[in-house]
Every structure is written in C-alpha cells, then in structure tokens.
Amino acid sequence: MAKTRPGVASKIKTGRKELDSYTIKGTNKIVRAGDCVLMRPSDAGKPPYVARVEKIEADARNNVKVHCRWYYRPEESLGGRRQFHGAKELFLSDHFDVQSAHTIEGKCIVHTFKNYTRLENVGAEDYYCRFEYKAATGAFTPDRVAVYCKCEMPYNPDDLMVQCEGCKDWYHPACVGMTIEEAKKLDHFVCAECSSDDDVKKSQNGFTASPADDVKVETKRRKR
C-alpha cells in the first residue's frame, strides 16, 4: 500500500454504500469512522502508516475502501525529525486519501499531547499529536510552542527534565552539568541563576510531573 501524493485524489467509483464499521481481516477488531488505524506500508522495512478513518465504503462486489486522513511521522515532514520530537509523535496532516480496507493492520490511539504525558505506561499502540501539518507547504499549526531550559527547546516527553524550585523553569540534566543518573538521585534542584548564593543542586520533587502539566505561563517562545 502506498500513499497518494498530497493534492492528488484517488479515483472513486460510483455505486458505493457507506458502512458503519469494518472488521480487520484476521482479527475481531472493529474499525469505525473516527478511529485511528495502522496501515501496511509500501516498504516492508518501514513502520506502519498511521491514519484517521473518515469514512468506510463498499462497492457492489463488497470491496471495502476507507477514506482516511494521514498522520505524518516527523521524518516524513519537510523539516524532518528534530531533537524535541518524541519517538511516538505524529502530525495530523491535510493529506486525505482512499485506501483498501485490507491494508489495515491494527488499531491505535493518538492522544493529545497533554494526555500522552499523563500516561503511566505507554503501549505500542499509543501515539500523540500536538501539531497539524500542511503536507504541500510544510507549515505547522500552531507555529509556536513553549520552550524550556537554557537550550530553548520545546518539551520532548521522552527526555527527563528537572524543575527549578526558584524560577519553576525546566532543564535538561545535560544542560545544567548533570547526568541523567545524577538527576534521578537528587531531592531538590535550583538553577544557576536562582542559586547565586547557594551551590546546592535540587530536583523537581514536589512540583508538577512534566512541563506539559506545568501551569506557569511560558513567556519565552520561538518558532519550531
């Protein structure tokens, strides 16, 4: 199965009837409009494509097609994968397509960014999305997000960060001269700016679990 090029509509024959659901071949998993699915890629060595099902149709011969909206992985976007992109991050694109239902391999869940960061255990079927993506131009919505740490990078939920007890900003251990192992062992953390009179390093214990849960207003912003 291959994606069509963005802006190139697949040919749709007349005489189709809309279906309420489709059972994935060889399973008892039922797919309905609005569900997110994993679809077989054209290259066997690549991970499955991820799409949101918009509509399910069948023709007179009962050949089932799904109208879908593709999610792009960061490496599939024009800008490519960047440091702050998580391993399970997806972009909801404006690329719509029609594919055979037989290419659906399974179901998955695409969480909001905040809900994903609150998961206690991330399963193979869990993904998240915080950007919409225009496939033809490479533009993102929103085009600005909060940045953290001295490196001024957006939050990557795969990376450990520590929160300063003074300014409440978040830092990558490496950016403040710590290893991840050292950061995990500390009880408190104060950044260099807040500890001009105190050399004691402290960690985020007692504060919010991640920048995604932080209620502070981030005033320092930049484009992705």
PDB file of N, CA, C and O in Angstrom, residues 133-197:
ATOM      1  N   TYR A 133      -0.358  19.616  10.266  1.00  0.00           N
ATOM      2  CA  TYR A 133       0.717  19.784   9.288  1.00  0.00           C
ATOM      3  C   TYR A 133       0.143  19.892   7.886  1.00  0.00           C
ATOM      4  O   TYR A 133      -0.696  19.085   7.482  1.00  0.00           O
ATOM      5  N   LYS A 134       0.590  20.912   7.137  1.00  0.00           N
ATOM      6  CA  LYS A 134       0.197  21.076   5.732  1.00  0.00           C
ATOM      7  C   LYS A 134       1.252  20.388   4.871  1.00  0.00           C
ATOM      8  O   LYS A 134       2.396  20.848   4.792  1.00  0.00           O
ATOM      9  N   ALA A 135       0.878  19.274   4.255  1.00  0.00           N
ATOM     10  CA  ALA A 135       1.841  18.439   3.542  1.00  0.00           C
ATOM     11  C   ALA A 135       2.505  19.154   2.369  1.00  0.00           C
ATOM     12  O   ALA A 135       3.672  18.910   2.073  1.00  0.00           O
ATOM     13  N   ALA A 136       1.779  20.027   1.684  1.00  0.00           N
ATOM     14  CA  ALA A 136       2.331  20.676   0.497  1.00  0.00           C
ATOM     15  C   ALA A 136       3.341  21.767   0.839  1.00  0.00           C
ATOM     16  O   ALA A 136       4.317  21.969   0.111  1.00  0.00           O
ATOM     17  N   THR A 137       3.130  22.475   1.949  1.00  0.00           N
ATOM     18  CA  THR A 137       3.989  23.614   2.280  1.00  0.00           C
ATOM     19  C   THR A 137       4.929  23.350   3.453  1.00  0.00           C
ATOM     20  O   THR A 137       5.906  24.075   3.627  1.00  0.00           O
ATOM     21  N   GLY A 138       4.634  22.339   4.265  1.00  0.00           N
ATOM     22  CA  GLY A 138       5.455  22.077   5.437  1.00  0.00           C
ATOM     23  C   GLY A 138       5.129  22.965   6.619  1.00  0.00           C
ATOM     24  O   GLY A 138       5.859  22.984   7.609  1.00  0.00           O
ATOM     25  N   ALA A 139       3.998  23.694   6.550  1.00  0.00           N
ATOM     26  CA  ALA A 139       3.611  24.602   7.635  1.00  0.00           C
ATOM     27  C   ALA A 139       2.938  23.828   8.768  1.00  0.00           C
ATOM     28  O   ALA A 139       2.248  22.830   8.543  1.00  0.00           O
ATOM     29  N   PHE A 140       3.145  24.316  10.000  1.00  0.00           N
ATOM     30  CA  PHE A 140       2.567  23.682  11.182  1.00  0.00           C
ATOM     31  C   PHE A 140       1.590  24.623  11.873  1.00  0.00           C
ATOM     32  O   PHE A 140       1.741  25.844  11.832  1.00  0.00           O
ATOM     33  N   THR A 141       0.588  24.039  12.517  1.00  0.00           N
ATOM     34  CA  THR A 141      -0.338  24.755  13.381  1.00  0.00           C
ATOM     35  C   THR A 141      -0.408  24.014  14.715  1.00  0.00           C
ATOM     36  O   THR A 141      -0.696  22.813  14.716  1.00  0.00           O
ATOM     37  N   PRO A 142      -0.115  24.665  15.845  1.00  0.00           N
ATOM     38  CA  PRO A 142       0.369  26.043  15.947  1.00  0.00           C
ATOM     39  C   PRO A 142       1.805  26.164  15.455  1.00  0.00           C
ATOM     40  O   PRO A 142       2.527  25.173  15.435  1.00  0.00           O
ATOM     41  N   ASP A 143       2.198  27.370  15.064  1.00  0.00           N
ATOM     42  CA  ASP A 143       3.565  27.562  14.565  1.00  0.00           C
ATOM     43  C   ASP A 143       4.519  27.991  15.671  1.00  0.00           C
ATOM     44  O   ASP A 143       5.710  28.164  15.424  1.00  0.00           O
ATOM     45  N   ARG A 144       4.006  28.147  16.890  1.00  0.00           N
ATOM     46  CA  ARG A 144       4.847  28.492  18.030  1.00  0.00           C
ATOM     47  C   ARG A 144       4.426  27.652  19.230  1.00  0.00           C
ATOM     48  O   ARG A 144       3.235  27.430  19.456  1.00  0.00           O
ATOM     49  N   VAL A 145       5.381  27.183  20.000  1.00  0.00           N
ATOM     50  CA  VAL A 145       5.097  26.432  21.223  1.00  0.00           C
ATOM     51  C   VAL A 145       6.038  26.894  22.325  1.00  0.00           C
ATOM     52  O   VAL A 145       7.063  27.526  22.054  1.00  0.00           O
ATOM     53  N   ALA A 146       5.689  26.590  23.568  1.00  0.00           N
ATOM     54  CA  ALA A 146       6.533  26.975  24.701  1.00  0.00           C
ATOM     55  C   ALA A 146       7.882  26.276  24.609  1.00  0.00           C
ATOM     56  O   ALA A 146       7.977  25.126  24.170  1.00  0.00           O
ATOM     57  N   VAL A 147       8.930  26.983  25.007  1.00  0.00           N
ATOM     58  CA  VAL A 147      10.274  26.409  25.042  1.00  0.00           C
ATOM     59  C   VAL A 147      10.784  26.422  26.477  1.00  0.00           C
ATOM     60  O   VAL A 147      10.343  27.222  27.310  1.00  0.00           O
ATOM     61  N   TYR A 148      11.720  25.520  26.768  1.00  0.00           N
ATOM     62  CA  TYR A 148      12.213  25.341  28.125  1.00  0.00           C
ATOM     63  C   TYR A 148      13.729  25.212  28.115  1.00  0.00           C
ATOM     64  O   TYR A 148      14.338  24.983  27.076  1.00  0.00           O
ATOM     65  N   CYS A 149      14.314  25.328  29.304  1.00  0.00           N
ATOM     66  CA  CYS A 149      15.732  25.073  29.507  1.00  0.00           C
ATOM     67  C   CYS A 149      16.596  26.166  28.869  1.00  0.00           C
ATOM     68  O   CYS A 149      16.117  27.030  28.134  1.00  0.00           O
ATOM     69  N   LYS A 150      17.898  26.110  29.119  1.00  0.00           N
ATOM     70  CA  LYS A 150      18.848  27.049  28.535  1.00  0.00           C
ATOM     71  C   LYS A 150      18.948  26.853  27.026  1.00  0.00           C
ATOM     72  O   LYS A 150      19.298  27.765  26.298  1.00  0.00           O
ATOM     73  N   CYS A 151      18.625  25.633  26.566  1.00  0.00           N
ATOM     74  CA  CYS A 151      18.721  25.347  25.124  1.00  0.00           C
ATOM     75  C   CYS A 151      17.494  25.839  24.352  1.00  0.00           C
ATOM     76  O   CYS A 151      17.477  25.777  23.125  1.00  0.00           O
ATOM     77  N   GLU A 152      16.482  26.311  25.071  1.00  0.00           N
ATOM     78  CA  GLU A 152      15.272  26.869  24.460  1.00  0.00           C
ATOM     79  C   GLU A 152      14.636  25.902  23.462  1.00  0.00           C
ATOM     80  O   GLU A 152      14.352  26.248  22.308  1.00  0.00           O
ATOM     81  N   MET A 153      14.377  24.689  23.919  1.00  0.00           N
ATOM     82  CA  MET A 153      13.749  23.672  23.077  1.00  0.00           C
ATOM     83  C   MET A 153      12.351  23.341  23.597  1.00  0.00           C
ATOM     84  O   MET A 153      12.123  23.352  24.811  1.00  0.00           O
ATOM     85  N   PRO A 154      11.409  23.020  22.697  1.00  0.00           N
ATOM     86  CA  PRO A 154      10.106  22.530  23.154  1.00  0.00           C
ATOM     87  C   PRO A 154      10.269  21.216  23.919  1.00  0.00           C
ATOM     88  O   PRO A 154      11.291  20.534  23.794  1.00  0.00           O
ATOM     89  N   TYR A 155       9.270  20.855  24.677  1.00  0.00           N
ATOM     90  CA  TYR A 155       9.340  19.680  25.531  1.00  0.00           C
ATOM     91  C   TYR A 155       9.250  18.392  24.725  1.00  0.00           C
ATOM     92  O   TYR A 155       8.353  18.220  23.905  1.00  0.00           O
ATOM     93  N   ASN A 156      10.181  17.478  24.966  1.00  0.00           N
ATOM     94  CA  ASN A 156      10.135  16.131  24.412  1.00  0.00           C
ATOM     95  C   ASN A 156       9.798  15.188  25.565  1.00  0.00           C
ATOM     96  O   ASN A 156      10.587  15.041  26.497  1.00  0.00           O
ATOM     97  N   PRO A 157       8.626  14.545  25.552  1.00  0.00           N
ATOM     98  CA  PRO A 157       8.225  13.707  26.688  1.00  0.00           C
ATOM     99  C   PRO A 157       9.119  12.494  26.911  1.00  0.00           C
ATOM    100  O   PRO A 157       9.019  11.848  27.951  1.00  0.00           O
ATOM    101  N   ASP A 158      10.000  12.178  25.959  1.00  0.00           N
ATOM    102  CA  ASP A 158      10.933  11.063  26.140  1.00  0.00           C
ATOM    103  C   ASP A 158      12.132  11.450  26.998  1.00  0.00           C
ATOM    104  O   ASP A 158      12.872  10.576  27.460  1.00  0.00           O
ATOM    105  N   ASP A 159      12.340  12.752  27.190  1.00  0.00           N
ATOM    106  CA  ASP A 159      13.529  13.228  27.895  1.00  0.00           C
ATOM    107  C   ASP A 159      13.206  13.609  29.344  1.00  0.00           C
ATOM    108  O   ASP A 159      12.195  14.270  29.611  1.00  0.00           O
ATOM    109  N   LEU A 160      14.074  13.214  30.259  1.00  0.00           N
ATOM    110  CA  LEU A 160      13.957  13.631  31.651  1.00  0.00           C
ATOM    111  C   LEU A 160      14.300  15.104  31.770  1.00  0.00           C
ATOM    112  O   LEU A 160      15.262  15.582  31.162  1.00  0.00           O
ATOM    113  N   MET A 161      13.486  15.835  32.551  1.00  0.00           N
ATOM    114  CA  MET A 161      13.797  17.228  32.847  1.00  0.00           C
ATOM    115  C   MET A 161      13.626  17.449  34.347  1.00  0.00           C
ATOM    116  O   MET A 161      12.876  16.727  35.011  1.00  0.00           O
ATOM    117  N   VAL A 162      14.355  18.438  34.882  1.00  0.00           N
ATOM    118  CA  VAL A 162      14.251  18.790  36.290  1.00  0.00           C
ATOM    119  C   VAL A 162      13.732  20.219  36.398  1.00  0.00           C
ATOM    120  O   VAL A 162      14.052  21.071  35.568  1.00  0.00           O
ATOM    121  N   GLN A 163      12.930  20.468  37.432  1.00  0.00           N
ATOM    122  CA  GLN A 163      12.326  21.784  37.606  1.00  0.00           C
ATOM    123  C   GLN A 163      13.017  22.551  38.719  1.00  0.00           C
ATOM    124  O   GLN A 163      13.230  22.021  39.813  1.00  0.00           O
ATOM    125  N   CYS A 164      13.354  23.794  38.439  1.00  0.00           N
ATOM    126  CA  CYS A 164      13.985  24.654  39.441  1.00  0.00           C
ATOM    127  C   CYS A 164      12.960  25.070  40.491  1.00  0.00           C
ATOM    128  O   CYS A 164      11.859  25.512  40.146  1.00  0.00           O
ATOM    129  N   GLU A 165      13.326  24.963  41.758  1.00  0.00           N
ATOM    130  CA  GLU A 165      12.425  25.357  42.833  1.00  0.00           C
ATOM    131  C   GLU A 165      12.250  26.867  42.907  1.00  0.00           C
ATOM    132  O   GLU A 165      11.285  27.354  43.496  1.00  0.00           O
ATOM    133  N   GLY A 166      13.172  27.608  42.313  1.00  0.00           N
ATOM    134  CA  GLY A 166      13.081  29.060  42.346  1.00  0.00           C
ATOM    135  C   GLY A 166      12.216  29.621  41.240  1.00  0.00           C
ATOM    136  O   GLY A 166      11.112  30.103  41.470  1.00  0.00           O
ATOM    137  N   CYS A 167      12.711  29.530  40.006  1.00  0.00           N
ATOM    138  CA  CYS A 167      12.009  30.123  38.864  1.00  0.00           C
ATOM    139  C   CYS A 167      10.943  29.223  38.270  1.00  0.00           C
ATOM    140  O   CYS A 167      10.155  29.662  37.437  1.00  0.00           O
ATOM    141  N   LYS A 168      10.936  27.950  38.688  1.00  0.00           N
ATOM    142  CA  LYS A 168       9.977  26.947  38.215  1.00  0.00           C
ATOM    143  C   LYS A 168      10.187  26.557  36.754  1.00  0.00           C
ATOM    144  O   LYS A 168       9.350  25.897  36.164  1.00  0.00           O
ATOM    145  N   ASP A 169      11.291  26.982  36.139  1.00  0.00           N
ATOM    146  CA  ASP A 169      11.566  26.566  34.765  1.00  0.00           C
ATOM    147  C   ASP A 169      12.099  25.133  34.781  1.00  0.00           C
ATOM    148  O   ASP A 169      12.513  24.607  35.804  1.00  0.00           O
ATOM    149  N   TRP A 170      12.086  24.510  33.598  1.00  0.00           N
ATOM    150  CA  TRP A 170      12.506  23.115  33.452  1.00  0.00           C
ATOM    151  C   TRP A 170      13.821  23.039  32.688  1.00  0.00           C
ATOM    152  O   TRP A 170      14.042  23.793  31.729  1.00  0.00           O
ATOM    153  N   TYR A 171      14.686  22.073  33.075  1.00  0.00           N
ATOM    154  CA  TYR A 171      16.012  21.965  32.479  1.00  0.00           C
ATOM    155  C   TYR A 171      16.346  20.516  32.155  1.00  0.00           C
ATOM    156  O   TYR A 171      15.966  19.596  32.888  1.00  0.00           O
ATOM    157  N   HIS A 172      17.080  20.335  31.051  1.00  0.00           N
ATOM    158  CA  HIS A 172      17.655  19.024  30.762  1.00  0.00           C
ATOM    159  C   HIS A 172      18.882  18.846  31.650  1.00  0.00           C
ATOM    160  O   HIS A 172      19.679  19.787  31.779  1.00  0.00           O
ATOM    161  N   PRO A 173      19.049  17.684  32.265  1.00  0.00           N
ATOM    162  CA  PRO A 173      20.228  17.478  33.119  1.00  0.00           C
ATOM    163  C   PRO A 173      21.539  17.857  32.432  1.00  0.00           C
ATOM    164  O   PRO A 173      22.397  18.520  33.033  1.00  0.00           O
ATOM    165  N   ALA A 174      21.713  17.457  31.170  1.00  0.00           N
ATOM    166  CA  ALA A 174      22.963  17.746  30.464  1.00  0.00           C
ATOM    167  C   ALA A 174      23.207  19.237  30.317  1.00  0.00           C
ATOM    168  O   ALA A 174      24.361  19.685  30.300  1.00  0.00           O
ATOM    169  N   CYS A 175      22.134  20.030  30.253  1.00  0.00           N
ATOM    170  CA  CYS A 175      22.281  21.475  30.067  1.00  0.00           C
ATOM    171  C   CYS A 175      22.691  22.185  31.352  1.00  0.00           C
ATOM    172  O   CYS A 175      23.082  23.350  31.317  1.00  0.00           O
ATOM    173  N   VAL A 176      22.563  21.489  32.489  1.00  0.00           N
ATOM    174  CA  VAL A 176      22.980  22.079  33.759  1.00  0.00           C
ATOM    175  C   VAL A 176      24.101  21.266  34.399  1.00  0.00           C
ATOM    176  O   VAL A 176      24.311  21.300  35.607  1.00  0.00           O
ATOM    177  N   GLY A 177      24.834  20.512  33.569  1.00  0.00           N
ATOM    178  CA  GLY A 177      26.025  19.826  34.032  1.00  0.00           C
ATOM    179  C   GLY A 177      25.789  18.579  34.857  1.00  0.00           C
ATOM    180  O   GLY A 177      26.634  18.223  35.686  1.00  0.00           O
ATOM    181  N   MET A 178      24.662  17.897  34.615  1.00  0.00           N
ATOM    182  CA  MET A 178      24.362  16.664  35.348  1.00  0.00           C
ATOM    183  C   MET A 178      24.132  15.516  34.383  1.00  0.00           C
ATOM    184  O   MET A 178      23.692  15.734  33.247  1.00  0.00           O
ATOM    185  N   THR A 179      24.402  14.322  34.840  1.00  0.00           N
ATOM    186  CA  THR A 179      24.000  13.146  34.082  1.00  0.00           C
ATOM    187  C   THR A 179      22.569  12.800  34.482  1.00  0.00           C
ATOM    188  O   THR A 179      22.048  13.278  35.499  1.00  0.00           O
ATOM    189  N   ILE A 180      21.920  11.967  33.670  1.00  0.00           N
ATOM    190  CA  ILE A 180      20.560  11.537  33.997  1.00  0.00           C
ATOM    191  C   ILE A 180      20.541  10.774  35.314  1.00  0.00           C
ATOM    192  O   ILE A 180      19.625  10.947  36.137  1.00  0.00           O
ATOM    193  N   GLU A 181      21.557   9.954  35.523  1.00  0.00           N
ATOM    194  CA  GLU A 181      21.637   9.177  36.765  1.00  0.00           C
ATOM    195  C   GLU A 181      21.750  10.100  37.977  1.00  0.00           C
ATOM    196  O   GLU A 181      21.113   9.873  39.016  1.00  0.00           O
ATOM    197  N   GLU A 182      22.549  11.149  37.861  1.00  0.00           N
ATOM    198  CA  GLU A 182      22.685  12.101  38.960  1.00  0.00           C
ATOM    199  C   GLU A 182      21.375  12.829  39.222  1.00  0.00           C
ATOM    200  O   GLU A 182      20.982  13.044  40.374  1.00  0.00           O
ATOM    201  N   ALA A 183      20.688  13.203  38.145  1.00  0.00           N
ATOM    202  CA  ALA A 183      19.419  13.930  38.291  1.00  0.00           C
ATOM    203  C   ALA A 183      18.374  13.079  39.000  1.00  0.00           C
ATOM    204  O   ALA A 183      17.584  13.582  39.802  1.00  0.00           O
ATOM    205  N   LYS A 184      18.362  11.779  38.711  1.00  0.00           N
ATOM    206  CA  LYS A 184      17.369  10.897  39.326  1.00  0.00           C
ATOM    207  C   LYS A 184      17.592  10.733  40.826  1.00  0.00           C
ATOM    208  O   LYS A 184      16.659  10.434  41.571  1.00  0.00           O
ATOM    209  N   LYS A 185      18.828  10.920  41.285  1.00  0.00           N
ATOM    210  CA  LYS A 185      19.159  10.707  42.694  1.00  0.00           C
ATOM    211  C   LYS A 185      18.947  11.942  43.561  1.00  0.00           C
ATOM    212  O   LYS A 185      18.912  11.842  44.787  1.00  0.00           O
ATOM    213  N   LEU A 186      18.812  13.110  42.945  1.00  0.00           N
ATOM    214  CA  LEU A 186      18.709  14.341  43.723  1.00  0.00           C
ATOM    215  C   LEU A 186      17.311  14.545  44.288  1.00  0.00           C
ATOM    216  O   LEU A 186      16.328  14.050  43.757  1.00  0.00           O
ATOM    217  N   ASP A 187      17.240  15.293  45.393  1.00  0.00           N
ATOM    218  CA  ASP A 187      15.961  15.590  46.043  1.00  0.00           C
ATOM    219  C   ASP A 187      15.455  16.987  45.739  1.00  0.00           C
ATOM    220  O   ASP A 187      14.267  17.253  45.859  1.00  0.00           O
ATOM    221  N   HIS A 188      16.354  17.883  45.364  1.00  0.00           N
ATOM    222  CA  HIS A 188      15.991  19.276  45.098  1.00  0.00           C
ATOM    223  C   HIS A 188      16.899  19.828  44.001  1.00  0.00           C
ATOM    224  O   HIS A 188      18.000  19.339  43.798  1.00  0.00           O
ATOM    225  N   PHE A 189      16.403  20.861  43.321  1.00  0.00           N
ATOM    226  CA  PHE A 189      17.223  21.490  42.291  1.00  0.00           C
ATOM    227  C   PHE A 189      16.946  22.980  42.229  1.00  0.00           C
ATOM    228  O   PHE A 189      15.793  23.419  42.235  1.00  0.00           O
ATOM    229  N   VAL A 190      18.012  23.771  42.177  1.00  0.00           N
ATOM    230  CA  VAL A 190      17.922  25.205  41.961  1.00  0.00           C
ATOM    231  C   VAL A 190      18.889  25.544  40.832  1.00  0.00           C
ATOM    232  O   VAL A 190      20.048  25.141  40.864  1.00  0.00           O
ATOM    233  N   CYS A 191      18.423  26.254  39.829  1.00  0.00           N
ATOM    234  CA  CYS A 191      19.266  26.577  38.685  1.00  0.00           C
ATOM    235  C   CYS A 191      20.326  27.599  39.078  1.00  0.00           C
ATOM    236  O   CYS A 191      20.264  28.212  40.153  1.00  0.00           O
ATOM    237  N   ALA A 192      21.300  27.800  38.205  1.00  0.00           N
ATOM    238  CA  ALA A 192      22.432  28.689  38.498  1.00  0.00           C
ATOM    239  C   ALA A 192      21.977  30.120  38.765  1.00  0.00           C
ATOM    240  O   ALA A 192      22.508  30.802  39.648  1.00  0.00           O
ATOM    241  N   GLU A 193      20.972  30.588  38.023  1.00  0.00           N
ATOM    242  CA  GLU A 193      20.506  31.961  38.201  1.00  0.00           C
ATOM    243  C   GLU A 193      19.826  32.155  39.547  1.00  0.00           C
ATOM    244  O   GLU A 193      19.918  33.218  40.154  1.00  0.00           O
ATOM    245  N   CYS A 194      19.113  31.115  40.000  1.00  0.00           N
ATOM    246  CA  CYS A 194      18.385  31.224  41.264  1.00  0.00           C
ATOM    247  C   CYS A 194      19.255  30.864  42.465  1.00  0.00           C
ATOM    248  O   CYS A 194      18.858  31.095  43.608  1.00  0.00           O
ATOM    249  N   SER A 195      20.423  30.288  42.231  1.00  0.00           N
ATOM    250  CA  SER A 195      21.271  29.847  43.341  1.00  0.00           C
ATOM    251  C   SER A 195      22.599  30.584  43.369  1.00  0.00           C
ATOM    252  O   SER A 195      23.644  30.013  43.637  1.00  0.00           O
ATOM    253  N   SER A 196      22.562  31.870  43.080  1.00  0.00           N
ATOM    254  CA  SER A 196      23.803  32.652  43.073  1.00  0.00           C
ATOM    255  C   SER A 196      24.497  32.630  44.431  1.00  0.00           C
ATOM    256  O   SER A 196      25.716  32.742  44.515  1.00  0.00           O
ATOM    257  N   ASP A 197      23.702  32.439  45.497  1.00  0.00           N
ATOM    258  CA  ASP A 197      24.280  32.373  46.841  1.00  0.00           C
ATOM    259  C   ASP A 197      24.268  30.952  47.393  1.00  0.00           C
ATOM    260  O   ASP A 197      24.559  30.738  48.561  1.00  0.00           O
TER     261      ASP A 197
END
